[in-house]
Short mmCIF file of C-alpha atoms (C1' of nucleotides) in Angstrom, two decimals:
data_model
loop_
_atom_site.label_atom_id
_atom_site.label_comp_id
_atom_site.label_asym_id
_atom_site.label_seq_id
_atom_site.Cartn_x
_atom_site.Cartn_y
_atom_site.Cartn_z
CA MET A 186 0.00 0.00 0.00
CA PRO A 187 2.59 2.66 0.91
CA SER A 188 4.23 3.60 -2.37
CA THR A 189 6.83 5.61 -0.45
CA ARG A 190 10.39 4.41 -0.39
CA PRO A 191 11.64 3.16 2.99
CA LEU A 192 13.09 5.68 5.40
CA ARG A 193 16.79 6.17 5.57
CA ALA A 194 18.30 4.38 8.57
CA ASP A 195 18.99 7.49 10.63
CA ALA A 196 15.57 8.89 9.79
CA ALA A 197 13.81 5.78 11.00
CA ARG A 198 15.80 5.81 14.24
CA ASN A 199 15.05 9.47 14.84
CA ARG A 200 11.38 8.96 14.18
CA ALA A 201 11.23 6.28 16.84
CA LEU A 202 13.27 8.43 19.26
CA LEU A 203 10.89 11.30 18.67
CA LEU A 204 7.76 9.27 19.30
CA ALA A 205 9.18 7.96 22.56
CA ALA A 206 10.45 11.35 23.70
CA ALA A 207 7.15 13.01 22.81
CA ALA A 208 5.15 10.43 24.75
CA ASP A 209 7.36 10.96 27.80
CA GLU A 210 7.22 14.71 27.52
CA PHE A 211 3.45 14.80 27.06
CA ALA A 212 2.97 12.46 30.01
CA GLU A 213 5.05 14.74 32.22
CA ARG A 214 3.98 18.16 31.02
CA GLY A 215 0.56 17.63 29.48
CA LEU A 216 -0.63 18.99 26.17
CA ASP A 217 1.48 22.12 26.58
CA ALA A 218 4.76 20.25 26.21
CA SER A 219 6.67 22.23 23.62
CA VAL A 220 8.02 20.85 20.40
CA ALA A 221 11.41 22.33 21.26
CA ASP A 222 11.56 20.36 24.52
CA ILE A 223 10.52 17.18 22.75
CA ALA A 224 13.28 17.66 20.20
CA ARG A 225 15.84 18.27 22.93
CA ARG A 226 14.73 15.15 24.79
CA ALA A 227 15.04 13.09 21.64
CA GLY A 228 18.48 14.56 20.99
CA VAL A 229 17.57 16.02 17.60
CA GLY A 230 17.05 19.48 16.18
CA LYS A 231 13.66 21.15 16.17
CA GLY A 232 13.54 21.10 12.39
CA THR A 233 13.72 17.32 12.42
CA VAL A 234 10.49 17.11 14.35
CA PHE A 235 8.66 18.99 11.62
CA ARG A 236 10.31 16.93 8.92
CA HIS A 237 8.71 13.81 10.39
CA PHE A 238 5.43 15.34 11.54
CA ALA A 239 4.18 18.31 9.58
CA THR A 240 2.49 19.77 12.63
CA LYS A 241 2.37 19.20 16.37
CA ASP A 242 -1.08 17.69 15.96
CA ASP A 243 0.29 15.15 13.50
CA LEU A 244 2.84 14.09 16.09
CA ILE A 245 0.07 13.68 18.65
CA ALA A 246 -2.00 11.68 16.19
CA ALA A 247 0.92 9.31 15.58
CA ILE A 248 1.24 8.65 19.31
CA VAL A 249 -2.47 8.10 19.73
CA LEU A 250 -2.53 5.75 16.75
CA ASP A 251 0.18 3.54 18.27
CA ARG A 252 -1.67 3.26 21.55
CA ILE A 253 -5.02 2.47 19.97
CA ASN A 254 -3.47 -0.25 17.86
CA ALA A 255 -1.70 -1.77 20.85
CA LEU A 256 -4.94 -1.89 22.81
CA ASN A 257 -6.87 -3.34 19.90
CA ALA A 258 -4.30 -6.13 19.59
CA VAL A 259 -5.00 -7.10 23.19
CA GLY A 260 -8.75 -7.02 22.52
CA GLU A 261 -8.53 -9.23 19.46
CA GLN A 262 -6.49 -11.78 21.37
CA LEU A 263 -9.12 -11.82 24.13
CA LEU A 264 -11.81 -12.68 21.58
CA GLU A 265 -10.39 -16.20 21.65
CA ALA A 266 -10.56 -16.50 25.45
CA ALA A 267 -12.58 -19.28 27.06
CA ASP A 268 -14.58 -17.16 29.53
CA PRO A 269 -16.17 -14.09 27.86
CA GLY A 270 -16.92 -12.46 31.22
CA THR A 271 -13.35 -12.41 32.44
CA ALA A 272 -12.19 -11.60 28.90
CA LEU A 273 -14.13 -8.33 29.07
CA LEU A 274 -12.78 -7.60 32.53
CA GLU A 275 -9.27 -8.33 31.32
CA PHE A 276 -9.64 -5.99 28.39
CA LEU A 277 -10.78 -3.19 30.67
CA THR A 278 -7.86 -4.01 32.95
CA ALA A 279 -5.42 -3.77 30.06
CA ALA A 280 -6.88 -0.45 28.97
CA ALA A 281 -6.63 0.96 32.47
CA ARG A 282 -3.10 -0.32 32.89
CA GLN A 283 -1.99 1.34 29.67
CA ARG A 284 -3.32 4.64 30.93
CA GLN A 285 -1.85 4.10 34.36
CA GLN A 286 1.62 3.69 32.97
CA ARG A 287 1.36 6.84 30.90
CA ASP A 288 -1.79 8.94 31.00
CA LEU A 289 -2.13 10.56 27.61
CA SER A 290 -5.91 10.81 27.63
CA PHE A 291 -5.75 14.51 26.89
CA LEU A 292 -4.22 13.70 23.53
CA GLN A 293 -7.35 11.90 22.37
CA GLU A 294 -9.30 14.93 21.28
CA ALA A 295 -6.25 16.49 19.67
CA GLY A 296 -5.89 13.47 17.40
CA GLU A 297 -9.62 13.29 16.80
CA LEU A 298 -9.73 14.67 13.26
CA ASN A 299 -7.00 12.45 11.88
CA ALA A 300 -8.40 9.89 9.44
CA GLU A 301 -6.05 7.07 10.40
CA VAL A 302 -6.85 7.56 14.06
CA THR A 303 -10.61 7.49 13.60
CA GLN A 304 -10.26 4.38 11.46
CA ALA A 305 -8.17 2.58 14.09
CA ARG A 306 -10.56 3.69 16.79
CA THR A 307 -13.57 2.39 14.88
CA LYS A 308 -11.81 -0.95 14.53
CA MET A 309 -11.16 -1.08 18.28
CA PHE A 310 -14.76 -0.11 18.99
CA ARG A 311 -15.92 -3.10 16.95
CA THR A 312 -13.68 -5.36 19.00
CA ILE A 313 -15.14 -3.98 22.20
CA HIS A 314 -18.69 -4.46 20.97
CA THR A 315 -17.94 -8.11 20.24
CA LEU A 316 -16.30 -8.64 23.62
CA LEU A 317 -19.33 -7.14 25.31
CA ASP A 318 -21.87 -9.12 23.28
CA ARG A 319 -20.20 -12.37 24.21
CA ALA A 320 -20.02 -11.43 27.87
CA ARG A 321 -23.70 -10.50 27.87
CA GLU A 322 -24.75 -13.72 26.12
CA HIS A 323 -22.74 -15.55 28.74
CA GLY A 324 -24.74 -13.86 31.49
CA ALA A 325 -21.68 -12.08 32.92
CA VAL A 326 -23.05 -8.61 32.25
CA ARG A 327 -26.47 -7.05 32.76
CA ALA A 328 -28.72 -7.13 29.70
CA ASP A 329 -29.30 -3.39 29.40
CA VAL A 330 -25.64 -2.45 28.89
CA THR A 331 -24.27 -1.84 25.40
CA GLY A 332 -20.80 -1.82 23.85
CA THR A 333 -20.89 1.94 23.71
CA ASP A 334 -21.45 2.00 27.46
CA ILE A 335 -18.28 -0.02 27.88
CA ILE A 336 -16.34 2.31 25.61
CA LEU A 337 -17.43 5.29 27.65
CA LEU A 338 -16.81 3.66 31.02
CA MET A 339 -13.49 2.20 29.93
CA CYS A 340 -11.32 5.07 31.10
CA ALA A 341 -13.31 6.06 34.16
CA PRO A 342 -11.09 4.20 36.69
CA ASN A 343 -8.03 6.18 35.63
CA TYR A 344 -9.91 9.42 35.51
CA VAL A 345 -11.19 8.83 39.01
CA THR A 346 -7.78 8.13 40.49
CA SER A 347 -5.98 10.87 38.58
CA TYR A 348 -6.95 13.34 41.29
CA VAL A 349 -5.18 11.57 44.12
CA SER A 350 -1.48 11.87 43.47
CA GLU A 351 0.17 10.13 46.41
CA ALA A 352 -1.98 7.05 46.00
CA SER A 353 -1.00 3.48 45.24
CA PRO A 354 -0.42 3.06 41.50
CA ASP A 355 -2.94 0.21 41.56
CA LEU A 356 -5.80 2.22 43.01
CA TRP A 357 -7.60 2.20 39.68
CA GLN A 358 -8.29 -1.50 40.25
CA ARG A 359 -10.56 -0.55 43.12
CA TYR A 360 -12.75 1.62 40.94
CA LEU A 361 -12.71 -0.75 38.03
CA ALA A 362 -14.05 -3.35 40.46
CA ILE A 363 -16.80 -1.04 41.71
CA ILE A 364 -17.83 -0.08 38.20
CA PHE A 365 -17.70 -3.67 37.04
CA ASP A 366 -19.96 -4.62 39.95
CA GLY A 367 -22.36 -2.02 38.60
CA LEU A 368 -22.24 -3.77 35.23
CA ARG A 369 -23.14 -7.20 36.62
CA PRO A 370 -26.67 -8.61 36.29
CA GLU A 371 -27.10 -9.28 40.02
CA GLY A 372 -28.85 -6.46 41.85
CA ALA A 373 -29.13 -4.27 38.75
CA HIS A 374 -31.67 -1.45 38.92
CA PRO A 375 -33.32 -0.17 35.73
CA LEU A 376 -31.37 2.57 33.98
CA PRO A 377 -32.99 6.02 33.68
CA GLN A 378 -31.59 6.89 30.25
CA PRO A 379 -31.24 4.98 26.97
CA PRO A 380 -27.73 4.22 25.74
CA PRO A 381 -26.10 6.63 23.28
CA ALA A 382 -26.35 5.64 19.65
CA VAL A 383 -22.83 6.29 18.42
CA SER A 384 -20.77 3.53 16.77
CA MET G 1060 -13.70 39.51 59.24
CA PRO G 1061 -12.89 41.35 56.01
CA SER G 1062 -11.40 44.66 57.16
CA THR G 1063 -11.55 45.93 53.55
CA ARG G 1064 -13.95 48.71 52.71
CA PRO G 1065 -16.84 47.73 50.46
CA LEU G 1066 -16.34 47.90 46.72
CA ARG G 1067 -17.51 50.92 44.82
CA ALA G 1068 -20.79 50.27 43.02
CA ASP G 1069 -19.33 50.05 39.51
CA ALA G 1070 -16.45 47.89 40.72
CA ALA G 1071 -18.81 45.38 42.32
CA ARG G 1072 -20.87 45.20 39.14
CA ASN G 1073 -17.80 44.69 36.99
CA ARG G 1074 -16.49 41.98 39.28
CA ALA G 1075 -19.73 40.05 38.90
CA LEU G 1076 -19.76 40.60 35.13
CA LEU G 1077 -16.21 39.31 34.93
CA LEU G 1078 -16.89 36.15 36.92
CA ALA G 1079 -19.87 35.33 34.71
CA ALA G 1080 -18.06 36.11 31.47
CA ALA G 1081 -15.03 34.11 32.55
CA ALA G 1082 -17.13 31.08 33.43
CA ASP G 1083 -18.82 31.23 30.02
CA GLU G 1084 -15.57 31.73 28.18
CA PHE G 1085 -13.80 28.90 30.03
CA ALA G 1086 -16.74 26.58 29.41
CA GLU G 1087 -16.60 27.31 25.68
CA ARG G 1088 -12.88 27.50 25.07
CA GLY G 1089 -11.31 25.50 27.90
CA LEU G 1090 -8.38 26.56 30.00
CA ASP G 1091 -6.82 28.41 27.07
CA ALA G 1092 -9.51 31.09 27.05
CA SER G 1093 -7.56 34.32 27.01
CA VAL G 1094 -7.91 37.10 29.53
CA ALA G 1095 -8.41 39.55 26.67
CA ASP G 1096 -11.43 37.59 25.39
CA ILE G 1097 -12.89 37.37 28.86
CA ALA G 1098 -12.57 41.14 29.27
CA ARG G 1099 -14.20 41.75 25.90
CA ARG G 1100 -17.07 39.42 26.77
CA ALA G 1101 -17.61 41.23 30.07
CA GLY G 1102 -17.52 44.56 28.27
CA VAL G 1103 -14.57 45.92 30.26
CA GLY G 1104 -10.94 46.67 29.54
CA LYS G 1105 -8.22 44.11 30.02
CA GLY G 1106 -6.65 46.12 32.81
CA THR G 1107 -9.83 45.84 34.84
CA VAL G 1108 -9.51 42.08 34.95
CA PHE G 1109 -6.12 42.33 36.61
CA ARG G 1110 -7.35 44.96 39.05
CA HIS G 1111 -9.91 42.47 40.38
CA PHE G 1112 -7.83 39.31 40.04
CA ALA G 1113 -4.09 39.73 40.32
CA THR G 1114 -3.45 36.81 38.01
CA LYS G 1115 -5.38 34.54 35.69
CA ASP G 1116 -5.08 31.77 38.27
CA ASP G 1117 -6.73 33.98 40.87
CA LEU G 1118 -9.67 34.48 38.55
CA ILE G 1119 -9.95 30.73 38.09
CA ALA G 1120 -9.74 30.19 41.83
CA ALA G 1121 -12.61 32.64 42.40
CA ILE G 1122 -14.81 30.73 39.95
CA VAL G 1123 -13.93 27.39 41.49
CA LEU G 1124 -14.62 28.73 44.97
CA ASP G 1125 -18.13 29.81 44.00
CA ARG G 1126 -18.96 26.42 42.57
CA ILE G 1127 -17.60 24.47 45.54
CA ASN G 1128 -19.58 26.60 47.95
CA ALA G 1129 -22.77 26.16 45.92
CA LEU G 1130 -22.34 22.39 45.94
CA ASN G 1131 -21.55 22.28 49.63
CA ALA G 1132 -24.75 24.21 50.38
CA VAL G 1133 -26.73 21.47 48.64
CA GLY G 1134 -24.87 18.82 50.62
CA GLU G 1135 -25.49 20.45 53.96
CA GLN G 1136 -29.18 20.72 53.20
CA LEU G 1137 -29.28 17.01 52.33
CA LEU G 1138 -27.83 16.16 55.75
CA GLU G 1139 -31.33 16.83 57.10
CA ALA G 1140 -33.05 14.49 54.63
CA ALA G 1141 -35.14 11.58 55.90
CA ASP G 1142 -33.61 8.82 53.72
CA PRO G 1143 -29.78 8.87 53.83
CA GLY G 1144 -29.52 6.55 50.82
CA THR G 1145 -31.44 8.78 48.45
CA ALA G 1146 -29.80 11.82 50.04
CA LEU G 1147 -26.41 10.57 48.88
CA LEU G 1148 -27.78 9.80 45.43
CA GLU G 1149 -29.32 13.25 45.26
CA PHE G 1150 -26.06 14.90 46.19
CA LEU G 1151 -24.25 13.02 43.45
CA THR G 1152 -27.04 14.02 41.08
CA ALA G 1153 -26.65 17.68 42.01
CA ALA G 1154 -22.90 17.51 41.50
CA ALA G 1155 -23.29 15.91 38.10
CA ARG G 1156 -25.95 18.40 37.06
CA GLN G 1157 -23.72 21.33 37.97
CA ARG G 1158 -20.99 19.94 35.76
CA GLN G 1159 -23.44 19.12 33.01
CA GLN G 1160 -24.61 22.70 32.79
CA ARG G 1161 -21.08 24.06 32.61
CA ASP G 1162 -18.14 21.69 32.64
CA LEU G 1163 -15.28 23.51 34.31
CA SER G 1164 -13.56 20.44 35.71
CA PHE G 1165 -10.28 21.44 34.09
CA LEU G 1166 -10.19 24.48 36.34
CA GLN G 1167 -9.93 22.35 39.46
CA GLU G 1168 -6.22 21.72 39.34
CA ALA G 1169 -5.51 25.32 38.37
CA GLY G 1170 -7.20 26.54 41.56
CA GLU G 1171 -5.59 23.80 43.62
CA LEU G 1172 -2.98 25.85 45.42
CA ASN G 1173 -5.32 28.62 46.52
CA ALA G 1174 -5.86 28.55 50.29
CA GLU G 1175 -9.51 29.60 50.23
CA VAL G 1176 -10.28 26.94 47.66
CA THR G 1177 -8.63 24.11 49.57
CA GLN G 1178 -10.44 25.22 52.72
CA ALA G 1179 -13.82 25.22 50.98
CA ARG G 1180 -13.05 21.89 49.41
CA THR G 1181 -12.10 20.35 52.75
CA LYS G 1182 -15.39 21.57 54.16
CA MET G 1183 -17.30 19.97 51.29
CA PHE G 1184 -15.34 16.75 51.72
CA ARG G 1185 -16.47 16.60 55.34
CA THR G 1186 -20.06 16.99 54.23
CA ILE G 1187 -19.65 14.15 51.76
CA HIS G 1188 -18.09 11.90 54.36
CA THR G 1189 -21.07 12.47 56.65
CA LEU G 1190 -23.56 11.83 53.84
CA LEU G 1191 -21.79 8.57 53.03
CA ASP G 1192 -21.53 7.42 56.63
CA ARG G 1193 -25.25 7.85 57.15
CA ALA G 1194 -26.05 6.05 53.90
CA ARG G 1195 -23.80 3.18 54.89
CA GLU G 1196 -25.26 2.89 58.39
CA HIS G 1197 -28.65 2.82 56.74
CA GLY G 1198 -27.59 -0.16 54.62
CA ALA G 1199 -27.97 1.74 51.35
CA VAL G 1200 -24.31 1.44 50.42
CA ARG G 1201 -21.85 -1.46 50.59
CA ALA G 1202 -19.74 -1.56 53.75
CA ASP G 1203 -16.33 -1.41 52.08
CA VAL G 1204 -16.86 1.97 50.44
CA THR G 1205 -15.49 5.16 52.01
CA GLY G 1206 -16.26 8.85 51.69
CA THR G 1207 -13.09 9.32 49.68
CA ASP G 1208 -14.35 6.76 47.21
CA ILE G 1209 -17.46 8.87 46.74
CA ILE G 1210 -15.43 12.02 46.25
CA LEU G 1211 -13.38 10.35 43.56
CA LEU G 1212 -16.34 8.75 41.82
CA MET G 1213 -18.44 11.90 42.06
CA CYS G 1214 -17.48 13.36 38.71
CA ALA G 1215 -17.11 10.14 36.76
CA PRO G 1216 -20.56 10.28 35.09
CA ASN G 1217 -19.76 13.62 33.47
CA TYR G 1218 -16.29 12.55 32.50
CA VAL G 1219 -17.69 9.46 30.86
CA THR G 1220 -20.27 11.33 28.79
CA SER G 1221 -17.99 14.21 27.88
CA TYR G 1222 -16.67 12.22 24.95
CA VAL G 1223 -20.00 11.84 23.17
CA SER G 1224 -20.98 15.27 21.95
CA GLU G 1225 -24.30 14.76 20.18
CA ALA G 1226 -25.75 12.84 23.10
CA SER G 1227 -28.74 13.61 25.25
CA PRO G 1228 -27.81 16.14 27.92
CA ASP G 1229 -29.15 13.70 30.51
CA LEU G 1230 -26.94 10.80 29.51
CA TRP G 1231 -24.85 11.20 32.64
CA GLN G 1232 -27.81 9.87 34.62
CA ARG G 1233 -27.30 6.50 32.96
CA TYR G 1234 -23.74 6.20 34.19
CA LEU G 1235 -24.49 7.59 37.60
CA ALA G 1236 -27.08 4.80 37.89
CA ILE G 1237 -24.58 2.14 36.81
CA ILE G 1238 -21.93 3.39 39.21
CA PHE G 1239 -24.44 3.72 42.02
CA ASP G 1240 -25.48 0.11 41.39
CA GLY G 1241 -21.83 -0.76 41.87
CA LEU G 1242 -21.93 1.01 45.23
CA ARG G 1243 -24.91 -0.93 46.56
CA PRO G 1244 -24.48 -3.78 49.02
CA GLU G 1245 -26.39 -6.34 46.89
CA GLY G 1246 -24.12 -8.45 44.72
CA ALA G 1247 -20.95 -6.64 45.81
CA HIS G 1248 -17.69 -8.47 45.14
CA PRO G 1249 -14.67 -7.87 47.40
CA LEU G 1250 -12.51 -4.94 46.29
CA PRO G 1251 -8.94 -5.68 45.20
CA GLN G 1252 -7.37 -2.49 46.61
CA PRO G 1253 -7.73 -0.59 49.89
CA PRO G 1254 -9.27 2.88 49.77
CA PRO G 1255 -6.98 5.89 49.50
CA ALA G 1256 -6.20 7.63 52.77
CA VAL G 1257 -6.61 11.28 51.85
CA SER G 1258 -9.11 13.48 53.72
"C1'" DC U 1104 34.62 6.63 -4.01
"C1'" DA U 1105 31.94 10.01 -6.11
"C1'" DA U 1106 27.56 11.82 -6.81
"C1'" DT U 1107 23.24 12.84 -5.06
"C1'" DA U 1108 19.08 13.04 -2.77
"C1'" DA U 1109 17.55 12.59 1.79
"C1'" DA U 1110 17.88 14.13 6.34
"C1'" DC U 1111 19.44 17.37 9.75
"C1'" DG U 1112 19.92 21.57 12.73
"C1'" DG U 1113 19.17 25.87 14.61
"C1'" DA U 1114 18.72 30.80 13.65
"C1'" DC U 1115 14.80 33.12 12.52
"C1'" DC U 1116 9.78 34.83 12.04
"C1'" DG U 1117 5.18 36.36 13.45
"C1'" DC U 1118 1.84 35.83 16.71
"C1'" DG U 1119 -0.83 35.89 20.81
"C1'" DC U 1120 -0.37 35.34 25.41
"C1'" DG U 1121 -0.24 37.08 30.62
"C1'" DG U 1122 0.82 41.00 32.84
"C1'" DT U 1123 2.13 46.38 33.55
"C1'" DC U 1124 1.47 51.24 33.67
"C1'" DA U 1125 0.39 56.03 33.45
"C1'" DA U 1126 -3.13 59.00 31.86
"C1'" DC U 1127 -7.86 59.46 32.35
"C1'" DT U 1128 -12.82 58.98 34.34
"C1'" DT U 1129 -16.11 58.37 37.98
"C1'" DG U 1130 -18.53 57.32 42.31
"C1'" DC U 1131 -18.36 58.76 47.08
"C1'" DT U 1132 -18.34 62.01 50.84
"C1'" DA U 1133 -17.96 66.18 53.63
"C1'" DT V 645 -20.50 70.68 44.51
"C1'" DA V 646 -15.61 70.31 45.04
"C1'" DG V 647 -11.96 67.23 45.84
"C1'" DC V 648 -9.97 62.93 45.70
"C1'" DA V 649 -9.30 58.19 46.13
"C1'" DA V 650 -10.94 54.32 43.71
"C1'" DG V 651 -11.63 52.44 39.40
"C1'" DT V 652 -10.94 52.05 34.34
"C1'" DT V 653 -8.55 51.71 30.08
"C1'" DG V 654 -5.79 50.18 26.10
"C1'" DA V 655 -1.27 50.78 24.37
"C1'" DC V 656 2.67 48.49 25.49
"C1'" DC V 657 6.28 44.84 27.04
"C1'" DG V 658 8.79 40.47 27.08
"C1'" DC V 659 8.36 35.88 26.35
"C1'" DG V 660 7.81 31.39 24.45
"C1'" DC V 661 5.25 29.15 21.26
"C1'" DG V 662 4.45 26.58 16.48
"C1'" DG V 663 6.31 26.65 12.22
"C1'" DT V 664 9.83 27.97 8.23
"C1'" DC V 665 14.10 27.91 5.66
"C1'" DC V 666 18.41 27.12 3.97
"C1'" DG V 667 23.29 25.91 4.53
"C1'" DT V 668 25.40 21.69 6.06
"C1'" DT V 669 25.94 16.72 6.95
"C1'" DT V 670 25.22 11.92 5.84
"C1'" DA V 671 23.34 7.39 4.19
"C1'" DT V 672 22.82 5.22 0.00
"C1'" DT V 673 23.93 3.51 -4.49
"C1'" DG V 674 26.17 2.42 -9.11
#
DNA sequence: CAATAAACGGACCGCGCGGTCAACTTGCTA
DNA sequence: TAGCAAGTTGACCGCGCGGTCCGTTTATTG
């Protein structure tokens, strides 16, 4: 598919260095991390950043794309799992762990309008829908919950714990457990609002 | 307590105009809303902003303070309620509704280091702890949940729905219901992590 | 090894930001 | 109503940002 010639060796190395440095810098400094600092951290000149990524947003999109693909790979592997209920829980655990290690959630909306990113995200959403459907058919999840609900709730445990800084790095597991209890069929109360329609 | 003389009439009016304009502008544009735009929206000069609030962060802190106090007033009123279980649910509903009308969550950390804000927040946290304790004693909430858990989970419904833009404005109620189901004693599974210690 | 295109680096640009200031206007009070 | 402190204003400042450009370096290839 890519009709472009392969990158020169040094260019490929620098591209990888840049992606890693940018992810670190964004994780530490948030969206306001400057391109100049990222370049310094990667040990390259500022011009090199813009040679690889036409704009700062393109750089962000490249990072987001990598993470979505990594998560989707986990999800697709879990489609083969024996127990659909624990498969869903394990996927949510993997998602939360990825964000725990490096919280780049604020990059999501910045990479929103990139075509490749939306495509990868749609693919991951399909995986999630399938994981959820199987868990529901298996009776591990209440009947009135949809795949879109899961997508929306997926990052809540990290969000919740992001406000308590000196906490155990595994605190998110507590809130994933609470939320997952809310997703179980036992003791479920009727939901006051219909699920959102999106993808 | 305040030994300062009262504001001149026009100054008081402008201060109120500024707070309202700033809240609107922040809600629309996020943290990056510029002081110049806020001044324009309030119909005053840029210099006036800095006369009332020494720095942009001070302006943010003033907005945050207002919102915390408003929420705490609701909480204190609910301490008198007959049913502690629904009182807790109603408090969480009020908190979510405030954020639904104008999501200024991103201002929280900006106003973090302001003394007045932390004081008001501590006061509200105490209210929440009391609401939770009564609900737990009443058997409306699982025994292994603490007030700090509630504080952390409080804003999750809005966070969750903030990613779906064309959704019903009441969608947060769906996720508040799911999370609240996870807080109930029926069907609760043991939690994998201890609660955080903070206030 | 020579030729060449690809990649690099960092000085440079324009912009918009938060914040300042001194000249001006206005509400308060005696 | 006169006097003045309190309040207002917008031009202005320095800074750091994203992005550009071109002279230089370097990997590749026949």
